[in-house]
Coordinates of C-alpha atoms in Angstrom, one line a residue:
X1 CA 8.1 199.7 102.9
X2 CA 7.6 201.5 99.6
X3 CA 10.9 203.2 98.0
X4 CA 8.9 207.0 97.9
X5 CA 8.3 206.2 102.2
X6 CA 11.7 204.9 102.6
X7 CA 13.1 207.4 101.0
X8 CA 11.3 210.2 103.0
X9 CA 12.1 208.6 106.4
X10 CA 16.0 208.6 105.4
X11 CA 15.9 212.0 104.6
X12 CA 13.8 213.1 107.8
X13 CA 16.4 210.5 110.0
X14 CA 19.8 212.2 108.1
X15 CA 18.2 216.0 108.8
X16 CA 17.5 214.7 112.5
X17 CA 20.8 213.2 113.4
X18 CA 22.7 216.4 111.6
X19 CA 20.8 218.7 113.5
X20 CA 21.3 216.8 116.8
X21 CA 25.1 216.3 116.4
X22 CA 26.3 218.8 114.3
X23 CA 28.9 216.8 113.0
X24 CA 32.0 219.1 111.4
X25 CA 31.8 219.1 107.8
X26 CA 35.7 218.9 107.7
X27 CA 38.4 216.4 106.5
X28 CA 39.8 214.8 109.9
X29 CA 36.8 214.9 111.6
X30 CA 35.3 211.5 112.5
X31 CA 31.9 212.5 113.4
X32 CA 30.6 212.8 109.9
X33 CA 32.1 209.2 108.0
X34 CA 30.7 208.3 111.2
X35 CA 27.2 209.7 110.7
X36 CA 27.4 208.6 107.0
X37 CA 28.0 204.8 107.9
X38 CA 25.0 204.7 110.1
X39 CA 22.8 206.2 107.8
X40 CA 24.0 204.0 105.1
X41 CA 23.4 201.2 107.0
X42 CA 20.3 202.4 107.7
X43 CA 19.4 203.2 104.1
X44 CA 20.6 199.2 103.5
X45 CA 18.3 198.2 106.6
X46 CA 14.8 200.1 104.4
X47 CA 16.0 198.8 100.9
X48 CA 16.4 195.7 101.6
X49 CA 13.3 193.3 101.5
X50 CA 13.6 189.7 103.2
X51 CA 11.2 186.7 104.2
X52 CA 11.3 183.5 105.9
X53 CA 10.7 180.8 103.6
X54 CA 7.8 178.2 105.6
X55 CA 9.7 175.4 104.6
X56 CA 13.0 175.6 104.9
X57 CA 12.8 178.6 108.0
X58 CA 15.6 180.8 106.0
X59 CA 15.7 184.4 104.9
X60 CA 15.1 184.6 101.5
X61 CA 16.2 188.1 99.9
X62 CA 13.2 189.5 97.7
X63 CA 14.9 192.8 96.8
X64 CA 18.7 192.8 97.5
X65 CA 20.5 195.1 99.0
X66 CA 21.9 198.2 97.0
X67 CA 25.6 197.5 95.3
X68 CA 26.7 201.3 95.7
X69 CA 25.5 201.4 99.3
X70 CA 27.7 198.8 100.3
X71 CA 30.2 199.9 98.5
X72 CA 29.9 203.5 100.5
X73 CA 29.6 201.5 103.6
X74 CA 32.9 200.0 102.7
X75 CA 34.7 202.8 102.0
X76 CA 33.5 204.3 105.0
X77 CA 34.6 202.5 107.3
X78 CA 38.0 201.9 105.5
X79 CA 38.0 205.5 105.8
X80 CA 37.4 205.3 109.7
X81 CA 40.0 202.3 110.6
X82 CA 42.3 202.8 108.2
X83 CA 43.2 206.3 107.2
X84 CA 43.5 207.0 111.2
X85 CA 45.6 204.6 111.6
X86 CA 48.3 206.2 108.7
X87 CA 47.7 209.2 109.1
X88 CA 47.2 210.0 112.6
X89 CA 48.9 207.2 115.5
X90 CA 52.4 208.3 117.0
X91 CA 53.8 205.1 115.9
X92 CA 54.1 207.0 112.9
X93 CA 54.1 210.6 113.8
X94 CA 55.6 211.1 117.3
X95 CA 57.9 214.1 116.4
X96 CA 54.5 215.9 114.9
X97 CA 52.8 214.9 118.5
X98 CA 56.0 216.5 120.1
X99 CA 56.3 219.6 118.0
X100 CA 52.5 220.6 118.5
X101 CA 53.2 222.3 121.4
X102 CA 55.9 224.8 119.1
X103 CA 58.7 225.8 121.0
X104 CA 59.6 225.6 124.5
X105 CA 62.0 228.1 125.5
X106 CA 64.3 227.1 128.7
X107 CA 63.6 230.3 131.5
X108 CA 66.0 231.3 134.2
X109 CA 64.2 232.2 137.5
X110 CA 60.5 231.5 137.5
X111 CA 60.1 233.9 139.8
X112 CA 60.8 236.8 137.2
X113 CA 57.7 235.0 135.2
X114 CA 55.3 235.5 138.1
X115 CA 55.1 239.4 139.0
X116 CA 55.3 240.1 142.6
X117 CA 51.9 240.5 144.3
X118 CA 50.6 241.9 147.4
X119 CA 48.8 239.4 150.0
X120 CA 45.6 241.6 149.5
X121 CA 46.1 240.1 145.5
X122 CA 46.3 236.4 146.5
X123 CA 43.7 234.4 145.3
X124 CA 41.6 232.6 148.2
X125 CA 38.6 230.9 146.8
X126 CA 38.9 228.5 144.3
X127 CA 36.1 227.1 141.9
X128 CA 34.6 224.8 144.2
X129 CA 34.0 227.7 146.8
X130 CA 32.6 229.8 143.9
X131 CA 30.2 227.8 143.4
X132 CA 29.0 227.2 147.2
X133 CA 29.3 231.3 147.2
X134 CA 26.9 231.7 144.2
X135 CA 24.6 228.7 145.0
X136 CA 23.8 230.5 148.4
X137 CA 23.5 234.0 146.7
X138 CA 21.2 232.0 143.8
X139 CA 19.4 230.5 147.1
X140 CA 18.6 233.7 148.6
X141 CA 15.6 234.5 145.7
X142 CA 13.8 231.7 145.4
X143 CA 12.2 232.8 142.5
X144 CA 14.9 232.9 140.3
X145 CA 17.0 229.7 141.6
X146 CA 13.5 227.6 141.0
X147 CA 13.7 229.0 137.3
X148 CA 17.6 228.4 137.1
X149 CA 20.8 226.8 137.8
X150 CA 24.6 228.4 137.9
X151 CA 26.9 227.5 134.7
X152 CA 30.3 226.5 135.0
X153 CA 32.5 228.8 136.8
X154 CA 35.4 230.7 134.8
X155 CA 38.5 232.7 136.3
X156 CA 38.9 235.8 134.8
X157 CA 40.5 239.5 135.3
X158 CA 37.8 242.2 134.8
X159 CA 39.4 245.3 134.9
X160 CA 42.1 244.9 137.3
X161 CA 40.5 242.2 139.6
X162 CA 40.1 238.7 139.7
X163 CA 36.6 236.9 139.3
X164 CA 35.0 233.9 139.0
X165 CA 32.2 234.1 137.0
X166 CA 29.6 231.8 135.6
X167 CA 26.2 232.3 133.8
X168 CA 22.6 231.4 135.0
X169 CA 21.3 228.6 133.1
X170 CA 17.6 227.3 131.8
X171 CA 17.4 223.9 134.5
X172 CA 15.2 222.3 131.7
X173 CA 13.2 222.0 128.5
X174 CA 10.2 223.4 129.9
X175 CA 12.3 226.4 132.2
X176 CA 13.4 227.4 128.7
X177 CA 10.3 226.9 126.8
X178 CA 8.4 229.5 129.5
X179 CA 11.5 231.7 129.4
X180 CA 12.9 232.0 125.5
X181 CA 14.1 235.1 126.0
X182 CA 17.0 234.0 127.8
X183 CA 18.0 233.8 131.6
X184 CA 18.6 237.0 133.8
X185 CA 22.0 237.3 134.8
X186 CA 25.2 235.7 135.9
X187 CA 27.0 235.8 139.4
X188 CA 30.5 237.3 140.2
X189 CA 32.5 235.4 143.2
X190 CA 36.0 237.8 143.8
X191 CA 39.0 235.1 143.9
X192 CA 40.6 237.5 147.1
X193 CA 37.2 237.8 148.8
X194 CA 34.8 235.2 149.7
X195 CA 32.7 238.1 150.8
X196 CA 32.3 239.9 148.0
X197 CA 29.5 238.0 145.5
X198 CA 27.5 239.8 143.3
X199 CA 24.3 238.7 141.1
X200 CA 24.6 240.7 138.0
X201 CA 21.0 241.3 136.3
X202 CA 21.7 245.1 134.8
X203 CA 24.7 246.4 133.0
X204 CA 24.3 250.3 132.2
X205 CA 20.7 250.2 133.6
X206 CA 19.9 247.4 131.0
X207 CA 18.6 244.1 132.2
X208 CA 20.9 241.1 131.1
X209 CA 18.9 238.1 128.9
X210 CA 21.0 235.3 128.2
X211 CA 19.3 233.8 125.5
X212 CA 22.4 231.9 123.7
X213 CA 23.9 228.6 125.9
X214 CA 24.6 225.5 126.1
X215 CA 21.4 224.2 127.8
X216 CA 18.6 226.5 125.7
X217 CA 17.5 224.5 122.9
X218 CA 16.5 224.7 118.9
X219 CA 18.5 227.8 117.7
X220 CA 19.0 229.4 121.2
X221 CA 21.8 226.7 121.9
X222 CA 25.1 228.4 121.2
X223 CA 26.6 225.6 119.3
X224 CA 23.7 225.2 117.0
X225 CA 23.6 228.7 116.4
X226 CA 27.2 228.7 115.2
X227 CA 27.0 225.9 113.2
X228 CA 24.1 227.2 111.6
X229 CA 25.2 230.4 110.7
X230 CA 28.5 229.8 108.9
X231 CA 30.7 227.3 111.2
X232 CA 29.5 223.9 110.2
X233 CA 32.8 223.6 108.7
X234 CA 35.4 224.2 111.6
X235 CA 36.0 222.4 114.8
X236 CA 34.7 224.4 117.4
X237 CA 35.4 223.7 121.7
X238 CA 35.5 225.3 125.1
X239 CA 32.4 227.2 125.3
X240 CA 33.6 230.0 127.9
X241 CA 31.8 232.7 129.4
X242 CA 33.3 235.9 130.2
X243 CA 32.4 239.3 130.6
X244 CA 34.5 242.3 129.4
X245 CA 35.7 245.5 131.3
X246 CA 32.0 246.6 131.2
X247 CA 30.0 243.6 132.4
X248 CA 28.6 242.7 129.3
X249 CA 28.4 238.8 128.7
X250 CA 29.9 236.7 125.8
X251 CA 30.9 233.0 125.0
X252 CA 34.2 232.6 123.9
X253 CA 34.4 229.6 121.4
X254 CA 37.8 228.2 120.3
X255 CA 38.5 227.5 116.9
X256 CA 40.6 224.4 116.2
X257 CA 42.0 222.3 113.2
X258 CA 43.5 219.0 113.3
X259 CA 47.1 219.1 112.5
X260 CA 48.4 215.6 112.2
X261 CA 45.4 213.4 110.3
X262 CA 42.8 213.3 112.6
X263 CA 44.2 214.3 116.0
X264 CA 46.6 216.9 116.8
X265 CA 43.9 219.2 118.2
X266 CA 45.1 223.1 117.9
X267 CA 43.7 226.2 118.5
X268 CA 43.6 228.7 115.7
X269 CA 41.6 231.6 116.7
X270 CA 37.9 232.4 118.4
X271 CA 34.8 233.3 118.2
X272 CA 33.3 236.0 120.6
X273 CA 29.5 235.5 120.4
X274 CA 27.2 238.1 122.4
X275 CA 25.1 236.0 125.0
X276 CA 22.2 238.3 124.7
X277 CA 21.6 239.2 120.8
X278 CA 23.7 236.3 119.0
X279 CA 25.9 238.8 117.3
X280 CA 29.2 236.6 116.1
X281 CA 32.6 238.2 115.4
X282 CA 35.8 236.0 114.4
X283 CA 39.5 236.5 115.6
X284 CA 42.6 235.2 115.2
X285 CA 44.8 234.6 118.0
X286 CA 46.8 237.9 117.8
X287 CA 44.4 240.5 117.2
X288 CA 42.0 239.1 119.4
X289 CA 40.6 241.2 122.4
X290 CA 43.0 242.0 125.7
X291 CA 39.9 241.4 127.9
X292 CA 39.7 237.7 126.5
X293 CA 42.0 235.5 128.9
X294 CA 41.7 232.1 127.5
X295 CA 42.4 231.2 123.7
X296 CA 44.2 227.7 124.2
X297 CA 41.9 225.0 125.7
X298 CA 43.2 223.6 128.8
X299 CA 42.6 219.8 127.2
X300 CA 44.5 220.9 124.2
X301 CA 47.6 222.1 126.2
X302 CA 47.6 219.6 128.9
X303 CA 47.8 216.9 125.8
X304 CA 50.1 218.8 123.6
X305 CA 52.6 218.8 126.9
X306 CA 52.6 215.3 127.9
X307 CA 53.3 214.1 123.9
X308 CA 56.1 216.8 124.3
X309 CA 57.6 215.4 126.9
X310 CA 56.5 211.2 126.0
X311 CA 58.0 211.5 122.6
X312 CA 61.6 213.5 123.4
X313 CA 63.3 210.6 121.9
X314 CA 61.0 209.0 119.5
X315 CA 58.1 206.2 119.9
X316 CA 60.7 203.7 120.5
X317 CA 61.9 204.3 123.9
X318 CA 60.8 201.9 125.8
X319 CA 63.7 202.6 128.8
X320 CA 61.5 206.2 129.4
X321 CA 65.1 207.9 129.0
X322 CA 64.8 212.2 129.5
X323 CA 60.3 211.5 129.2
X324 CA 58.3 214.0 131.1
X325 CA 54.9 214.2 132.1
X326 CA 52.8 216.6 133.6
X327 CA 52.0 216.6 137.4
X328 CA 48.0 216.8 138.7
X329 CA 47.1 219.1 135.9
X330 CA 47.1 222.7 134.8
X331 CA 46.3 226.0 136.8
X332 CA 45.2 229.1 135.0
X333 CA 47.8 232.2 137.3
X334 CA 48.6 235.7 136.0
X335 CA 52.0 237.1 135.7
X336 CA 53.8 239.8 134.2
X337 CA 51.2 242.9 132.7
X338 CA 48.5 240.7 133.7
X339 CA 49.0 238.0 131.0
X340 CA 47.6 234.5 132.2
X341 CA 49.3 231.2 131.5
X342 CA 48.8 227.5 132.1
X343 CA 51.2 226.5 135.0
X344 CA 52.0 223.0 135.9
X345 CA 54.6 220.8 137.3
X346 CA 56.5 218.1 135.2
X347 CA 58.1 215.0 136.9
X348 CA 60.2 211.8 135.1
X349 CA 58.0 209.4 133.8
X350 CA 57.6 206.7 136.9
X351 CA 58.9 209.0 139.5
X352 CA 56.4 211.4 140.6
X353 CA 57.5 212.5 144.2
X354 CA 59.2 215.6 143.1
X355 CA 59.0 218.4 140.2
X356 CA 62.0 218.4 137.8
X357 CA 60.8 221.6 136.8
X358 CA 57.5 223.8 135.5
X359 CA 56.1 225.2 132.6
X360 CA 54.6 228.4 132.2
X361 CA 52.3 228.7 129.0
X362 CA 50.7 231.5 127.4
X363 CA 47.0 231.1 127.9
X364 CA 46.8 233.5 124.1
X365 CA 49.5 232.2 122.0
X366 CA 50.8 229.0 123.8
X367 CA 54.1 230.7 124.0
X368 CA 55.9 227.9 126.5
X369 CA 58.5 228.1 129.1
X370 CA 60.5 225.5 130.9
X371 CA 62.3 226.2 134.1
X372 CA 64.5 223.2 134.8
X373 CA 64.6 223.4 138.6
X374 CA 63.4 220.9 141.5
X375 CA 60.9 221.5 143.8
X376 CA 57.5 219.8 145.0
X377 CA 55.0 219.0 142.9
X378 CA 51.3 220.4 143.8
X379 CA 50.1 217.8 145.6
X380 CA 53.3 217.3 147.4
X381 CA 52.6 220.9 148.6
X382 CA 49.0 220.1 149.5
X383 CA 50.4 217.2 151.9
X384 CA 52.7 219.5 153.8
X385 CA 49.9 222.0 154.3
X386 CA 47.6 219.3 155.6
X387 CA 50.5 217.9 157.7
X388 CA 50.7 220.9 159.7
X389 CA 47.6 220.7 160.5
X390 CA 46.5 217.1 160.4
X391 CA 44.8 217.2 163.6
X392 CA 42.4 219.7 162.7
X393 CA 41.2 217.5 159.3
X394 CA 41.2 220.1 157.1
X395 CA 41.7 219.5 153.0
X396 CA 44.3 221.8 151.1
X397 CA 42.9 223.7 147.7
X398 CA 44.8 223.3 144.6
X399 CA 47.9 225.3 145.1
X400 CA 48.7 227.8 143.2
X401 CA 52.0 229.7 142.4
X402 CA 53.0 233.4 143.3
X403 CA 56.4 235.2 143.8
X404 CA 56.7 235.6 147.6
X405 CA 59.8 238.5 147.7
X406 CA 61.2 236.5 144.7
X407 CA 60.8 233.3 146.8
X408 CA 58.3 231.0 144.3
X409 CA 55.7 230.1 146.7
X410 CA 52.9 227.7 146.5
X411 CA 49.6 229.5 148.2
X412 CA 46.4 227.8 149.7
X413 CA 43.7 227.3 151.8
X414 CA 42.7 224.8 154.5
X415 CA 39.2 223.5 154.3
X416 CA 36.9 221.9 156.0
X417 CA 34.4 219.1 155.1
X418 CA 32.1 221.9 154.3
X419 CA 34.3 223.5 151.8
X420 CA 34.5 226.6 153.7
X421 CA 38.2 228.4 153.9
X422 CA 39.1 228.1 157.8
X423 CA 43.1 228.8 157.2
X424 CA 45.9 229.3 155.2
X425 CA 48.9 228.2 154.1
X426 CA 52.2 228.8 152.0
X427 CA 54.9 226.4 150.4
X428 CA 58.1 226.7 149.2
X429 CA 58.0 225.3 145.6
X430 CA 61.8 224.5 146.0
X431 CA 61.4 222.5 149.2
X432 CA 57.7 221.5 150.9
X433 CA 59.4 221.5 154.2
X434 CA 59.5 225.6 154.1
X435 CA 55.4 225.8 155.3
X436 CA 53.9 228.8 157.0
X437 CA 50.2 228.5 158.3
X438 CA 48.1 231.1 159.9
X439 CA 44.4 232.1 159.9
X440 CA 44.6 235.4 158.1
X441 CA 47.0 235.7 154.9
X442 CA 48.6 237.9 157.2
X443 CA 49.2 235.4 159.8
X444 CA 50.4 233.2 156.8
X445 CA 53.3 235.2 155.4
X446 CA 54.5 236.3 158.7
X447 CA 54.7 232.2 159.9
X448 CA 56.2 231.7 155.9
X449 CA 58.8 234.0 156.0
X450 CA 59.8 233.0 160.2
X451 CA 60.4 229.4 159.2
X452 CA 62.2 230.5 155.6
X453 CA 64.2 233.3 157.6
X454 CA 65.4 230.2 160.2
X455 CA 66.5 228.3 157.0
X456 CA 69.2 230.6 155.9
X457 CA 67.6 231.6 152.8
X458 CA 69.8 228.9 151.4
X459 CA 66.9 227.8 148.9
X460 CA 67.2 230.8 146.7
X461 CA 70.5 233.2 146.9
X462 CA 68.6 235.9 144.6
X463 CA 66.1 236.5 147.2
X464 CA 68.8 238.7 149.2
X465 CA 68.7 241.4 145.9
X466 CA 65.1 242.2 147.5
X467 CA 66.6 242.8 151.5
X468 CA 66.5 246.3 152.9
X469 CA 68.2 247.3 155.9
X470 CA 67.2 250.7 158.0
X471 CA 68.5 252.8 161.3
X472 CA 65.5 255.1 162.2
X473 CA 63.9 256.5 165.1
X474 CA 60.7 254.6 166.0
X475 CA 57.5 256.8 166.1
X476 CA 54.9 254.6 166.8
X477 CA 54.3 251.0 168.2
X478 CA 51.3 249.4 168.7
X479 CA 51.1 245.2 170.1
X480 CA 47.7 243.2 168.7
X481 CA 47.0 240.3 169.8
X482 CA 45.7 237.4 167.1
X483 CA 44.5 234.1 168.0
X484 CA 46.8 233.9 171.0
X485 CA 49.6 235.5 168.9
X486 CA 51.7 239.1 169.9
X487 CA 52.1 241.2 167.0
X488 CA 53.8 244.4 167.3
X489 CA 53.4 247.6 164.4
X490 CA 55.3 250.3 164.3
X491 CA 56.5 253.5 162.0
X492 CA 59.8 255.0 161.9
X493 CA 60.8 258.7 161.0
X494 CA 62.5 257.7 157.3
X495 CA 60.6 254.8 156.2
X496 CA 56.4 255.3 155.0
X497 CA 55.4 251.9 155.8
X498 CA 54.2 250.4 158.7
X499 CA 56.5 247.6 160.4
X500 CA 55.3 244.4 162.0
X501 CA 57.3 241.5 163.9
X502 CA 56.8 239.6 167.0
X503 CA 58.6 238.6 169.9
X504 CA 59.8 235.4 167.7
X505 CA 62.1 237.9 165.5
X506 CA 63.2 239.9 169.2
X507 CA 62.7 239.6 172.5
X508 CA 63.2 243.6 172.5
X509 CA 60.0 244.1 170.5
X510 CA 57.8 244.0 173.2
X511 CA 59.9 246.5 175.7
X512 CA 60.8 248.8 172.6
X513 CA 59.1 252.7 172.6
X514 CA 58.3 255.4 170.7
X515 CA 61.8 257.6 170.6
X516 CA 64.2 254.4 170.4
X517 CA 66.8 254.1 167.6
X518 CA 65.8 250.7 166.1
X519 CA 68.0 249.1 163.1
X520 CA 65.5 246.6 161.0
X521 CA 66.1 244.4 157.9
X522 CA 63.0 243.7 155.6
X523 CA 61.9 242.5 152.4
X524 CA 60.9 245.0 150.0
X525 CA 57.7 244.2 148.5
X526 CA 54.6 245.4 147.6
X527 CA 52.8 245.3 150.7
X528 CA 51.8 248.8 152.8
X529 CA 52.5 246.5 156.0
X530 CA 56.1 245.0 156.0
X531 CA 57.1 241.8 158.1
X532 CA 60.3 242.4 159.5
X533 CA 63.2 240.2 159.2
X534 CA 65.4 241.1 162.0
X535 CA 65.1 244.0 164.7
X536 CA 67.4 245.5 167.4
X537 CA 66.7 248.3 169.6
X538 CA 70.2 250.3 169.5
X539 CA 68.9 253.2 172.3
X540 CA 68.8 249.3 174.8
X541 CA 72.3 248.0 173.2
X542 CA 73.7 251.4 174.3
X543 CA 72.4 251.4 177.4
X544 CA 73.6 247.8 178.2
X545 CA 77.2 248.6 177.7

């Protein structure tokens, strides 16, 4: 090949394999040495002119190949292998792999973390239900779901309510191609009500065009239209969509640097692109937007906590003395003023039956917190769900962790092989034998606090701070009977709420009437129904004597 044509296919190869894989023109970065070396090779492989000799049937060399192209090759790959290997393995830097995570601050009661929340807050359909929720909404227009498919599902507070949300994507080159302006919508599963699913096309009487993601191509793929205008240069990762208060879509794009050679991946800030118009605008991570829930990149956190906790006493310590590691992985929950964090459990290294205690961390600014306190890992909770109702076959969800009248609870649901929620269930984080299932959530907390009521409340002695006791005249009282079960409401003269027990609390429930003196202890939460603890009808203690 002549050196002007070689020359023009090297070019036309380099501009091809940049514009594919957008490698990040950064120090630490292995994707572009790595792009180099193969297009030095490559440039080797044009330059260099061989034969077989008829004679002898070896390669003879008629132009050799380049001296300053080897030596680049050289240094570039003593520049893959061994710069790594000094400057980034924890041989070398483990107290830089256990620092990354900054500072872990030791909590109290993990149930001040999690703010208390009322049963009608509790989220019941987790991502894989989403998805069934929205594929059947996308379903229902055939027109649309043959030009589209549903994105990845993100969790997310809009306004004050929980949502999974995930775009509507080209399903191909030629979808795309016919459709450039960009796809119509994105779908809205609530995380407390499987019923409520929405398919968003308009926001403020303006149709929706998603015209920048991850599966439109040329310039209308989001990562290409970063790198292109301005962020060739930084490493960018987890491409979320979310939607602000108003319903307007945008990918949120972490920014990242590599802190310890060429690992230590850690967040620095975003980038908020507008799905429809392309419109970028940088943050950093504390002036960034309150309607933005996730900065830190699950991946990055779930590997900055296990080098936390696998390097607590060096990289020589091969007896695994005080190392931690984290349990199934990392749930996104909300606690106080709506802030979201990462929760997970962490158990010894080897010995992964139980919790020795769980971290909290600050989905914005990784702020982490340790509470050192046994209890069951997740999918020890899952198993003692299931267990209660083995016969039955169904599969637990992921639990996930609320403050159940200051009682850290782990809350589900029961599925069947469908995926579609049939019941419920809650679990004691502090002991997985403490399990409550019912078919409503109501049904749930009432079994939940029975069978943690019949244990003495010996599992957590703060939990009394939140016990009320009352002597009132009853007003009302009303029995309802659920799935073969006797519930029994009723309203006193000096309390607002409504009561509700069953014949499991009292046998004098069900004989009790309107104008008895009654004398109940409750939990005070943040419910408008309240399960009572204990009941006794005084007006029938009187007239037993």
């Amino acid at each position: 090949m002549k050196k002007p044509v070689s020359i023009v296919v090297l070019v036309i190869v380099a501009f091809l394999m940049f514009y594919l894989k957008l490698p990040v023109l950064s120090y630490g970065f292995i994707q572009l040495p790595f792009l180099l070396l193969l297009l030095t090779v490559f440039a080797i492989f044009l330059f260099t002119k061989t034969m077989v000799t008829p004679d002898t049937k070896k390669i003879k060399f008629l132009a050799r190949p380049n001296k300053m192209l080897m030596l680049i090759a050289g240094l570039l790959v003593i520049y893959m292998t061994l710069f790594p290997a000094v400057t980034s393995l924890p041989i070398f830097k483990s107290e830089a792999y256990k620092e990354l995570i900054g500072k872990v601050a030791d909590g109290k009661e993990m149930a001040n973390h999690i703010a208390p929340i009322s049963i009608d807050e509790i989220r019941v359909v987790d991502e894989d239900l989403a998805y069934l929720l929205g594929e059947k909404i996308l379903g229902s227009q055939p027109a649309l779901g043959s030009q589209v498919e549903l994105g990845d599902f993100c969790i997310q507070k809009v306004g004050n309510d929980l949502y999974w949300v995930a775009p509507l994507l080209h399903s191909g080159f030629f979808k795309w191609l016919n459709n450039q302006e960009g796809t119509a919508g994105y779908v809205m599963v609530s995380a407390t009500n499987e019923r409520d699913v929405k398919l968003v096309q308009t926001v403020g009487s303006k149709a929706i065009k998603i015209k920048y993601q991850q599966s439109a191509y040329f310039q209308s793929n989001i990562a290409r239209h970063l790198y292109c205008n301005g962020y060739a240069t930084v490493g960018l990762t987890d491409y979320t969509f979310e939607i602000d208060d108003s319903g307007k879509p945008f990918w949120v794009v972490t920014k990242y640097d590599k802190k310890i050679g060429f690992a230590g991946n850690d967040a620095t800030g975003i980038l908020i692109v507008d799905a429809q118009s392309g419109t970028v605008k940088e943050y950093g991570i504390a002036n960034a937007p309150k309607w933005v829930d996730r900065i830190q990149p699950i991946d990055f956190v779930e590997e900055q906590l296990n080098d936390w906790g696998e390097y607590v006493h060096g990289y020589w310590n091969f007896s695994n003395a005080n190392k931690l590691q984290i349990t199934e992985g990392l749930t996104l929950v909300y606690g106080h003023d709506n802030k979201s964090y990462w929760y997970t459990g962490l158990t010894s290294v080897g010995k992964d039956e139980s919790a020795v205690g769980f971290v909290l961390v600050d989905t914005r600014t990784k702020e982490a917190t340790f509470y050192k306190q046994s209890g069951a890992t997740e999918m020890a909770a899952q198993s003692s769900a299931q267990g209660k109702v083995q016969e039955k076959g169904y599969k637990a969800s992921l639990p996930i962790p609320y403050n159940i009248n200051n009682i850290p609870t782990y809350v589900m649901t029961l599925k069947d092989e469908g995926g579609l929620v049939k019941m419920y269930a809650m679990v004691a984080i502090s002991d997985y034998t403490i399990v409550g299932v019912g078919n409503s959530m109501r049904e749930t907390l009432t079994a939940f606090k029975n069978v943690y009521n019949m244990a003495g409340n010996k599992l957590n002695a703060t939990s009394f701070a939140n016990k009320k006791s009352l002597k009132s005249v009853v007003t009302r009282i009303h029995n309802d009977v659920k799935n073969g079960n006797s519930f029994y409401y009723f309203t006193t003269k000096d309390y607002p709420n409504i009561f509700v027990g069953s014949s499991q609390i009292s046998n004098q429930l069900p004989v009790t009437i309107v104008g008895d003196s009654v004398s109940v202890s409750f939990d005070v939460d943040k419910e408008e129904v309240i399960d009572v603890s204990t009941f006794e009808n005084v007006t029938m203690k009187k007239k037993t004597k």
